[in-house]
Short mmCIF file of C-alpha atoms in Angstrom, two decimals:
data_model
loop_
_atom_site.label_atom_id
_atom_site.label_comp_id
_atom_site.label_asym_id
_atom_site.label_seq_id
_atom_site.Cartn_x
_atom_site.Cartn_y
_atom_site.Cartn_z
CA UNK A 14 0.00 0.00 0.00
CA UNK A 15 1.06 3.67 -0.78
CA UNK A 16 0.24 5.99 1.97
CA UNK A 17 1.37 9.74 2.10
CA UNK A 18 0.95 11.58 4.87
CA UNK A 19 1.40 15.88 4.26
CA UNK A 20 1.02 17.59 7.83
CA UNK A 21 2.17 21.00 9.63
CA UNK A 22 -0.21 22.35 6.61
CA UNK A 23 -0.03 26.34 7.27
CA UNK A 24 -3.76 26.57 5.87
CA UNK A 25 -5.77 23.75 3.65
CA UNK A 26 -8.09 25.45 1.22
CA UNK A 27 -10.59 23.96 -0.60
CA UNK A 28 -14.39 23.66 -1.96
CA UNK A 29 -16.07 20.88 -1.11
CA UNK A 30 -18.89 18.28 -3.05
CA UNK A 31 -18.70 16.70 -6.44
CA UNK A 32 -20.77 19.08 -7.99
CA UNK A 33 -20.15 22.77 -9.65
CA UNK A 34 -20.57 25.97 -6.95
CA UNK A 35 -22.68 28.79 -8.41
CA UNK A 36 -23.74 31.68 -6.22
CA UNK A 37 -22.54 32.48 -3.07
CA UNK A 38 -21.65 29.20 -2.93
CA UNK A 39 -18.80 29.31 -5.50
CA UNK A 40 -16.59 31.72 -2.76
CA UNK A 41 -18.10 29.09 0.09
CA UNK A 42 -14.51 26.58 0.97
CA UNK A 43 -13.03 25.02 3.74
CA UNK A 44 -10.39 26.78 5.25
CA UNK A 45 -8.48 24.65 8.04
CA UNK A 46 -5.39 25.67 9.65
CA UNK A 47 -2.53 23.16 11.17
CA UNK A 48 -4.33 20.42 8.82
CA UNK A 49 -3.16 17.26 8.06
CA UNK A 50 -3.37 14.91 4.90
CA UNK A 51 -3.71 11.29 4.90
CA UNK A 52 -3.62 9.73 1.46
CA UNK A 53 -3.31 5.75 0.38
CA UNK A 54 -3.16 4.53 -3.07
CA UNK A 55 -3.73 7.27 -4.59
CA UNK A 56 -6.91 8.32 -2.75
CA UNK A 57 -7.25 11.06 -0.01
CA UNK A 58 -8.10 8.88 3.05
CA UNK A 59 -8.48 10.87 5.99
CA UNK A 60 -7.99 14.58 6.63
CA UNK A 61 -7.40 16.60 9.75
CA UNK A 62 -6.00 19.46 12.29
CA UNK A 63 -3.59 19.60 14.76
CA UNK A 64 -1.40 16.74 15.75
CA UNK A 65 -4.08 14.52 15.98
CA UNK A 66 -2.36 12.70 12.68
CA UNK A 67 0.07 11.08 15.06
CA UNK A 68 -2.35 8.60 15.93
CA UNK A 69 -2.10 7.10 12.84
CA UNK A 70 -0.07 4.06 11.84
CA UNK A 71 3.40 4.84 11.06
CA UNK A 72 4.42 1.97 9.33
CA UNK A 73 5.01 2.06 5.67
CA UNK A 74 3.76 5.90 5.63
CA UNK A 75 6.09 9.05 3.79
CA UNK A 76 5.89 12.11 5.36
CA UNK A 77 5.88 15.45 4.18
CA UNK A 78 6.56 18.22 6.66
CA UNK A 79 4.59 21.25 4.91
CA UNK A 80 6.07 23.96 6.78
CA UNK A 81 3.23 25.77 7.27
CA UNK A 82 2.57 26.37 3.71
CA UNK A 83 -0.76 27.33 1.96
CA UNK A 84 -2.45 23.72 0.25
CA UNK A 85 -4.91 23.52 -2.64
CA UNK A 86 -6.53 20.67 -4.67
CA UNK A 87 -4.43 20.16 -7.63
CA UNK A 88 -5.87 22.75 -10.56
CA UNK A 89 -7.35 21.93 -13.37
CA UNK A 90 -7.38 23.45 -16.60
CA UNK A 91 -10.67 23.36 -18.55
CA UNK A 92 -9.79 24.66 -21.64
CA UNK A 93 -7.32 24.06 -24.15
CA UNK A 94 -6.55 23.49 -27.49
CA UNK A 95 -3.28 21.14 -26.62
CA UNK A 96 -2.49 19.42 -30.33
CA UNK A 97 -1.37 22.19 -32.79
CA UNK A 98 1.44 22.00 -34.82
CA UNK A 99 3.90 25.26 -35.39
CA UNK A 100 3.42 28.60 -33.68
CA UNK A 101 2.09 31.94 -34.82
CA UNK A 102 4.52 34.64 -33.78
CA UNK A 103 4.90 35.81 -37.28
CA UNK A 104 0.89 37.46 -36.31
CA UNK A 105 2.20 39.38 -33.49
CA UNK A 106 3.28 42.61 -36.09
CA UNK A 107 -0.26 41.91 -37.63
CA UNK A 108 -1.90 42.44 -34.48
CA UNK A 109 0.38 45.22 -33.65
CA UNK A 110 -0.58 47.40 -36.29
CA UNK A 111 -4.41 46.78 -35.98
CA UNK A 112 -5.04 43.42 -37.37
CA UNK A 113 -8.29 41.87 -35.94
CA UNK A 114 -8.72 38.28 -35.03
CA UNK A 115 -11.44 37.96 -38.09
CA UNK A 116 -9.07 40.08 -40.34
CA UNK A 117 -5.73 37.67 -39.84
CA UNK A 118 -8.31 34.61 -40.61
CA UNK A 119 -10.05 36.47 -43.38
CA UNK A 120 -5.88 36.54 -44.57
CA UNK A 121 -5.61 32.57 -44.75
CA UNK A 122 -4.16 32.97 -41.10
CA UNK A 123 -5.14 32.73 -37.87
CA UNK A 124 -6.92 29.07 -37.09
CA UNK A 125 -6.61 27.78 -41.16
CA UNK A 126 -2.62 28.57 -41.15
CA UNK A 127 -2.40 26.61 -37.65
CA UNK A 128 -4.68 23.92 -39.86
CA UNK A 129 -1.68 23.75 -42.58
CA UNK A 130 0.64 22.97 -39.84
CA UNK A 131 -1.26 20.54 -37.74
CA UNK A 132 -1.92 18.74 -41.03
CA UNK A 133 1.77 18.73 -42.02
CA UNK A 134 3.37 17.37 -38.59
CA UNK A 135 3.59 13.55 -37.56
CA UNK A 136 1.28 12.30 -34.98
CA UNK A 137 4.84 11.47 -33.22
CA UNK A 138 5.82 15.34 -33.43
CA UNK A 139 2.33 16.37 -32.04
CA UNK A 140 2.73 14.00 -28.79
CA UNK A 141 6.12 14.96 -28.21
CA UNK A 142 5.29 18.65 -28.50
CA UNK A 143 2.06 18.08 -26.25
CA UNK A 144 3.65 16.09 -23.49
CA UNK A 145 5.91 19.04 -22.69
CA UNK A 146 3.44 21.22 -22.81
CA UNK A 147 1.75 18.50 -19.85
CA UNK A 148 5.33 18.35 -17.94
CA UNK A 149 5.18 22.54 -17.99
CA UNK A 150 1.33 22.54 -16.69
CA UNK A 151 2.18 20.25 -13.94
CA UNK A 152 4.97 22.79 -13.05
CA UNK A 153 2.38 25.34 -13.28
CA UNK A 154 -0.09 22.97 -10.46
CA UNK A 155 -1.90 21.36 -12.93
CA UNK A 156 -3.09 17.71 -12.14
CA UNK A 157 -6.16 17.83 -14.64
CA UNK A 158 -6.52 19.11 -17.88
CA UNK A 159 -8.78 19.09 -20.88
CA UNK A 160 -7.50 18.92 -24.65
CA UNK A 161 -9.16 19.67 -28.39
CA UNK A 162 -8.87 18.80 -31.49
CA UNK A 163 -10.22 21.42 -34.40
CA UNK A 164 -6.74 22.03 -36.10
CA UNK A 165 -7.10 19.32 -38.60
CA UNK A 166 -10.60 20.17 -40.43
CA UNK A 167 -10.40 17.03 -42.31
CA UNK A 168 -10.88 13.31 -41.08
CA UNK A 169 -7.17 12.08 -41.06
CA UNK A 170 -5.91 15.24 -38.73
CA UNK A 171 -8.56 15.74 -36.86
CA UNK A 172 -8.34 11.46 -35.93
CA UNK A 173 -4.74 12.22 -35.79
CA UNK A 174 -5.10 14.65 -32.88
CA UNK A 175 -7.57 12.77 -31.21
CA UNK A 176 -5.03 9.72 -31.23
CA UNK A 177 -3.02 12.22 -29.39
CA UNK A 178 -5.01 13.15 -26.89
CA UNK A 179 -5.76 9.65 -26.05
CA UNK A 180 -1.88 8.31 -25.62
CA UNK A 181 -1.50 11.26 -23.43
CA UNK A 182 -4.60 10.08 -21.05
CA UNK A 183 -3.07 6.76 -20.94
CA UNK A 184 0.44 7.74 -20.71
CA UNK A 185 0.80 10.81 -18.82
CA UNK A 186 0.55 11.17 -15.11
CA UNK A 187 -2.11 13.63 -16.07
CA UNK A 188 -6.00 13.12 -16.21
CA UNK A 189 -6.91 14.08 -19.97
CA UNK A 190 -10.12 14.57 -21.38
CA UNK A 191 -10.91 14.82 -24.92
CA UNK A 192 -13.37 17.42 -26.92
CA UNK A 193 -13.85 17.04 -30.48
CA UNK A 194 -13.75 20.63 -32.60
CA UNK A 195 -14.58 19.59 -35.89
CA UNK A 196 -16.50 22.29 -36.03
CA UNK A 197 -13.51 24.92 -34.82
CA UNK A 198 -13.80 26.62 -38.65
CA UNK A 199 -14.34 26.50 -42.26
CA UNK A 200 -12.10 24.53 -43.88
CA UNK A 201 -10.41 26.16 -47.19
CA UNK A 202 -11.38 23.27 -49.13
CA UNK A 203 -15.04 23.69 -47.86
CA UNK A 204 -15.29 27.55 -48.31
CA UNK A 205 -18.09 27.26 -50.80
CA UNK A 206 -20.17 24.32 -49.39
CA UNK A 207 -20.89 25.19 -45.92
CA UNK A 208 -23.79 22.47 -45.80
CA UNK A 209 -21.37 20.06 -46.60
CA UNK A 210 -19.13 20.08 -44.23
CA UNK A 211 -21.63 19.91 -41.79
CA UNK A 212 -23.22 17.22 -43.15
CA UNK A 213 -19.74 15.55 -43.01
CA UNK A 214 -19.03 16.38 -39.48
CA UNK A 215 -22.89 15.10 -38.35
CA UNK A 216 -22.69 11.52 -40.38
CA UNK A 217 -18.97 10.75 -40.65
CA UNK A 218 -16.70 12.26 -38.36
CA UNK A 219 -18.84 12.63 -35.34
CA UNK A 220 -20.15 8.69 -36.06
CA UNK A 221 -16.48 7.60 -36.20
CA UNK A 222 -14.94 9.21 -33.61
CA UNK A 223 -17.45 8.12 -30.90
CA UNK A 224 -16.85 4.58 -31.71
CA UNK A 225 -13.33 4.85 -31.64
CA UNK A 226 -13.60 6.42 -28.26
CA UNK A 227 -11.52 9.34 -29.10
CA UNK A 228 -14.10 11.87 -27.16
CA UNK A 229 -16.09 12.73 -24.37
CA UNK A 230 -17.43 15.88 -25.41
CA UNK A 231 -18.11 18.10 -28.99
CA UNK A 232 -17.88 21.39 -29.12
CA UNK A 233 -18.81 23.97 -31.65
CA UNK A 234 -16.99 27.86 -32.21
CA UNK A 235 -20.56 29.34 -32.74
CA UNK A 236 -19.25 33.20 -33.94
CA UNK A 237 -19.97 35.36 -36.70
CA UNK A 238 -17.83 34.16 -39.71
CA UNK A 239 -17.42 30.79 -38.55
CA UNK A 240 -20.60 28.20 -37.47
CA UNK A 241 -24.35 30.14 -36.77
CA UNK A 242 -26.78 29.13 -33.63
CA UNK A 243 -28.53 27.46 -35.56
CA UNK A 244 -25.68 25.31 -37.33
CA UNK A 245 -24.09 25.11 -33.82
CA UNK A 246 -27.21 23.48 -32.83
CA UNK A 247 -27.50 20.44 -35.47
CA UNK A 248 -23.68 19.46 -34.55
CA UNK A 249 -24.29 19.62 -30.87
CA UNK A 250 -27.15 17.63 -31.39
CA UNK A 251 -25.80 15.35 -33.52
CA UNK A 252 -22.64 14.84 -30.97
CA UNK A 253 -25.55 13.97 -28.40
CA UNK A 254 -26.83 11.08 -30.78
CA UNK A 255 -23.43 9.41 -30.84
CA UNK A 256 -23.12 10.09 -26.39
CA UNK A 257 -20.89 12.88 -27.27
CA UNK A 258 -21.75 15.72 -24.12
CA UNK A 259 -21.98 19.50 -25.62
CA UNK A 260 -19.89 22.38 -24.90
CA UNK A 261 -19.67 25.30 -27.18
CA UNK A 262 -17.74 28.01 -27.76
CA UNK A 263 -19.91 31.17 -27.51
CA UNK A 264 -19.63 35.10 -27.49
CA UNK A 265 -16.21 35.47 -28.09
CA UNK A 266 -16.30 37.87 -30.18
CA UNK A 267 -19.60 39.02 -31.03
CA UNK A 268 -23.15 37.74 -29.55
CA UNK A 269 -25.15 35.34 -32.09
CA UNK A 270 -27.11 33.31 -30.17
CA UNK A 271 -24.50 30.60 -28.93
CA UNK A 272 -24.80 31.40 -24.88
CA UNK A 273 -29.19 31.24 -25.57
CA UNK A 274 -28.44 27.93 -27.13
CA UNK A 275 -26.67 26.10 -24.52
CA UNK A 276 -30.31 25.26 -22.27
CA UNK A 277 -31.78 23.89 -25.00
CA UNK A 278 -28.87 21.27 -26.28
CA UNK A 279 -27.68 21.07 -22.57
CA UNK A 280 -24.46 21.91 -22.72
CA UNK A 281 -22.25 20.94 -19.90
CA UNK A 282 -19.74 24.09 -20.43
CA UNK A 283 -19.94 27.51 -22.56
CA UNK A 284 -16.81 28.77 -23.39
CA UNK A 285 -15.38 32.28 -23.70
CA UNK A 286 -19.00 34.22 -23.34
CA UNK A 287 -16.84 37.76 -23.33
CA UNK A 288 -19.70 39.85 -24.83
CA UNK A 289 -22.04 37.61 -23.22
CA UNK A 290 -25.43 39.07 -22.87
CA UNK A 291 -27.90 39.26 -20.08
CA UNK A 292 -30.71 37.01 -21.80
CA UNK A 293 -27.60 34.14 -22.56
CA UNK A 294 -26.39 34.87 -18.74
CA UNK A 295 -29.79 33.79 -18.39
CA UNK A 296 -30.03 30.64 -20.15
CA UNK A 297 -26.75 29.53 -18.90
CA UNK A 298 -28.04 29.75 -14.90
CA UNK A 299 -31.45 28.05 -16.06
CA UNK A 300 -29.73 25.17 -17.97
CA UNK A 301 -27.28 24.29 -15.14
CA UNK A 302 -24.23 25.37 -17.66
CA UNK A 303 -20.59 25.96 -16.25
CA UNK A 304 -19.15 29.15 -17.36
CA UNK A 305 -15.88 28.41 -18.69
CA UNK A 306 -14.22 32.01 -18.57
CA UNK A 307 -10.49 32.67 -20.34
CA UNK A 308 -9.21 36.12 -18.91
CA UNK A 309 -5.55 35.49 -20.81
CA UNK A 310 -7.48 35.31 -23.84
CA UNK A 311 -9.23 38.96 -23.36
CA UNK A 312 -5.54 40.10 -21.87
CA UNK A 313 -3.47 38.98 -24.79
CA UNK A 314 -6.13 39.91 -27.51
CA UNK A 315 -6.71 43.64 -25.66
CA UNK A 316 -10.05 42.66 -25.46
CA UNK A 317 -13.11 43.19 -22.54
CA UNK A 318 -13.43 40.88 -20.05
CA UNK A 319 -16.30 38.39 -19.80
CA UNK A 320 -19.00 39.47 -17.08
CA UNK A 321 -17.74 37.36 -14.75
CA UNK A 322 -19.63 39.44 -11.96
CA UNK A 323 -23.26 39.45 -13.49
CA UNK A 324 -22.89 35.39 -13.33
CA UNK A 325 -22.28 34.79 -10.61
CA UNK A 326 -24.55 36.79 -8.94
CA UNK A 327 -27.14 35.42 -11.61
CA UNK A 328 -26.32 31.86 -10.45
CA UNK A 329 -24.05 30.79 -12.89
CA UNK A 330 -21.22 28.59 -12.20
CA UNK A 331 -17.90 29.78 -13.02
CA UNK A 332 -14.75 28.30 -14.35
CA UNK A 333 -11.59 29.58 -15.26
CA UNK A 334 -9.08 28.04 -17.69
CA UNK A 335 -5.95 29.31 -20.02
CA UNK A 336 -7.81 28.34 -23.50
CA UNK A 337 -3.98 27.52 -24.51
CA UNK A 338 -3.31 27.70 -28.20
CA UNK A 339 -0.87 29.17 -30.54
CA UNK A 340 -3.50 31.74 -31.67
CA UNK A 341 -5.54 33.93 -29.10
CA UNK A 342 -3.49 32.78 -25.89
CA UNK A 343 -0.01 31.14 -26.54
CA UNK A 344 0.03 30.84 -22.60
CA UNK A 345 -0.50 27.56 -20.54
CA UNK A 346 -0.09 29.08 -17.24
CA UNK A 347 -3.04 28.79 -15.05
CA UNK A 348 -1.62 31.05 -12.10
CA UNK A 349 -1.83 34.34 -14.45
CA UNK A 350 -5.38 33.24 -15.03
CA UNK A 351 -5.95 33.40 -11.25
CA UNK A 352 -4.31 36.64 -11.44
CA UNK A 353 -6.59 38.00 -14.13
CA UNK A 354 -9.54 36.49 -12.31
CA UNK A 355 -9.05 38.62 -9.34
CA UNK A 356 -7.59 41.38 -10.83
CA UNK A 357 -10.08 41.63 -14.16
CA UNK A 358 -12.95 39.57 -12.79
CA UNK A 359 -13.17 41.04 -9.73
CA UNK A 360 -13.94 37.66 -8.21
CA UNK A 361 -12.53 36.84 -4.16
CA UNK A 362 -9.84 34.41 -3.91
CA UNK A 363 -11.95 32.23 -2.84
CA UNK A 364 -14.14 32.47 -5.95
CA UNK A 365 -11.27 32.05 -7.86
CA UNK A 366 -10.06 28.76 -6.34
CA UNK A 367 -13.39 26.99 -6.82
CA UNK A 368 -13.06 28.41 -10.34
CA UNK A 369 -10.03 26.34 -11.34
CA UNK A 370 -10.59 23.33 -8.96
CA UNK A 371 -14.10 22.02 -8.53
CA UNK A 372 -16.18 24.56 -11.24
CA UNK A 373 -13.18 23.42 -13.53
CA UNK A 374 -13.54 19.66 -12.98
CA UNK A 375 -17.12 19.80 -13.24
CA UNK A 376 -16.95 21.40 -16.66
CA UNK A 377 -14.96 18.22 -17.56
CA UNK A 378 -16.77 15.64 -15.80
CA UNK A 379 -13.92 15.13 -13.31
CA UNK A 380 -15.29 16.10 -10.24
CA UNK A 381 -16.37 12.79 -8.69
CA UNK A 382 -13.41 12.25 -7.96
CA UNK A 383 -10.99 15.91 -8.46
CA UNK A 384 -11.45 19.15 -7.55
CA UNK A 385 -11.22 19.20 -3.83
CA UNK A 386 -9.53 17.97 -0.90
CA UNK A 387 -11.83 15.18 0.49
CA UNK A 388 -11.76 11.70 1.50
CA UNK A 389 -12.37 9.66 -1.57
CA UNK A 390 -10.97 12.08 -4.19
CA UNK A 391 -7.89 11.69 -5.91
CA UNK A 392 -4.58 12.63 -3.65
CA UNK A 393 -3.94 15.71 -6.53
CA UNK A 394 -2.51 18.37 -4.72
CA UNK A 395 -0.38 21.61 -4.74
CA UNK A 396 1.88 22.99 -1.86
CA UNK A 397 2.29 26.62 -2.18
CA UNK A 398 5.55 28.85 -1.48
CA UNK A 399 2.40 30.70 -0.06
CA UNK A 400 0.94 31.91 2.90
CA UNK A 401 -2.77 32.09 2.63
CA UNK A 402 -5.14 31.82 -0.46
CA UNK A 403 -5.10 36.31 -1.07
CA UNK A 404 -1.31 35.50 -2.15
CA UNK A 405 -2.08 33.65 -5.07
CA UNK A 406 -4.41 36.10 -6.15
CA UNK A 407 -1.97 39.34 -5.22
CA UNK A 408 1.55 37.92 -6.50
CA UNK A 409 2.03 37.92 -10.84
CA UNK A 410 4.69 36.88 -12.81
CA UNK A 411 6.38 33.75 -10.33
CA UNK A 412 5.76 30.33 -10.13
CA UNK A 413 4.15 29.75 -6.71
CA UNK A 414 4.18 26.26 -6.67
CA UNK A 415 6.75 24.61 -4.20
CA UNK A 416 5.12 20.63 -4.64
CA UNK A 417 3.08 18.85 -6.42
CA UNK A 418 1.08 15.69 -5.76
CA UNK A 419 -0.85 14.02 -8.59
CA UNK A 420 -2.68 10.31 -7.29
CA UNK A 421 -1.03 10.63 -4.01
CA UNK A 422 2.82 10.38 -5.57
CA UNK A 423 5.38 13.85 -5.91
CA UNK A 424 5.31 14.94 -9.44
CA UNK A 425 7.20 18.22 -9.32
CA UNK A 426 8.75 19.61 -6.54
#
């Protein structure tokens, strides 16, 4: 048996349940100080205060002396698009001198010239490049992550990233789960048949990649110039046929109707929602839909910030995530998203953690079992080179991280 034992914890913060916080209940944890972790096998077994953990058997048990450090769950990062090939630096001058997001694609760049490279690069090249980018996140606190396709556009890449996503679940210390983004653009060699490339998403891709296995969830980037409501809507629904659970990227950019759609196909997670409006704020509280909010994205594209605010007071659950890609947000560190959540946001600390613990494993279907610091759960936890939970929140630009646990054994430290 495996048993860890972390004590002389300065303060253990956490949410609690296996279910999203919305509310006042999202900025609602457990704050314990002198606490004590008991895990075995990978599970948390016990927790506690004090010096009560002495009681416990000694025998065949590691201990970690926290030093009165600040411990979290182990984060989790809700939104990415992991499995790109090449970079896009040469945009940066673009952007610079006034280049929109819809301009640089209009240009053959932007998500299609990511496409040309994805297509182009060995399904060896796109693990290798991925798994770093897992050994960084776990640097970073990250012991659960999600990863999409939607740089392929066409059966073989988009299978090809899928594949990746996969070996990484099964190889990498890392929980990974998979979303299928077919529908993350036009393709160029679809510009003139928009029907039909839905109809080959709906009865051949979305058919096929559910019986391979290679997804738990599709998603759709519902936005002016790329997929409608209404479009949005048939994929979704025809992801739901095959047991593939919607999510959907919505008001990004502009407001189209994606956020009013996600009651109505019951999407576990809308993503983006920066121009979100107070009728899709809405339908996101009445359909029980996670928020899944990417402040780095508004920060590096100079653009508002989603009204994080309005939902939760609306009742809307809230998650936080670094939407990594080479595009919009060539970042994969979660702690200046906790920053920006504070900072831009304006949510509490606590707010914040729920936001990229529990919130953020719910919006993956992880939190059974991650997302909090509980008997039964997964041991995934971070030690901080913190004092108390307002530290992450105040400090930008280090790595706070001192240790981190992932299924009860030292990953990073």
């Amino acid at each position: 048996m495996n048993r860890l034992l972390i004590h002389n914890i300065g303060l253990l913060a956490t949410p609690t349940g296996s279910a999203a916080k919305a509310g006042p209940a999202q900025g609602q944890i457990l704050l314990q100080n002198n606490a004590w972790i008991l895990a075995e096998d990978g599970l948390i077994k016990q927790t506690g205060t004090g010096d009560s953990w002495q009681q416990i058997p000694q025998e065949d048990l590691s201990l970690i002396d926290a030093g009165g450090k600040l411990v979290t769950p182990g984060l989790v990062d809700a939104h990415t698009h992991l499995i790109f090939g090449g970079w896009r630096q040469n945009e940066l001058g673009l952007k610079l001198h006034g280049a929109t997001y819809l301009d640089i694609l209009a240009g053959g760049g932007g998500i299609l010239s990511t496409v040309r490279a994805t297509r182009e690069a060995t399904e060896e090249s796109l693990y290798q490049k991925a798994k770093e980018a897992l050994d960084e996140m776990l640097t970073l606190g990250i012991t659960s992550m999600e990863a999409k396709s939607g740089y392929g556009l066409d059966r073989e890449t988009e299978l090809k990233q899928l594949r990746v996503i996969r070996r990484l679940g099964r190889e990498h210390c890392m929980d990974v789960r998979s979303t299928f983004l077919g529908a993350h653009a036009l393709p160029e060699d679809y510009k003139d048949d928009r029907e039909g490339y839905i109809r080959f998403l709906c009865e051949e891709m979305i058919p096929e990649v559910a019986a391979e296995g290679l997804a738990d969830y599709c998603d759709v980037f519902c936005e002016k110039g790329v997929f409608t409501a209404e479009e949005s809507r048939v994929i979704l629904e025809a992801g739901k046929k095959h047991g593939l659970i919607p999510k959907i990227h919505a008001d990004e950019i502009e407001a189209i109707g994606g956020s009013e759609l996600t009651a109505d196909v019951k999407a576990i997670s809308a993503e983006h929602l920066i121009v979100c409006q107070p009728s899709g704020i809405k339908a996101l509280a009445e359909g029980g839909t996670i928020a899944c909010l990417l402040p780095a994205t508004s920060f590096y594209l100079g653009a508002t910030y989603a009204p994080a605010r309005d939902m939760i007071e609306a009742g809307v659950p809230v998650a936080a995530a670094t939407d990594f890609n080479p595009g919009s947000c060539p970042s994969l560190n979660i702690q200046l998203v906790m920053n920006l959540a504070c900072l831009k946001y304006r949510m509490t600390p606590e707010e914040m953690l729920t936001a990229v613990t529990l919130n953020a494993a719910a919006a993956i279907g992880l939190a059974e079992k991650a997302g909090s610091v509980e008997p039964g759960k997964q041991a995934d936890l971070v030690l901080w080179n913190a004092p108390d939970l307002d530290y992450l929140g105040y400090r930008m630009g280090s790595n706070l991280v001192n240790t981190v646990i992932k299924n009860g054994n030292i990953v990073h430290h």
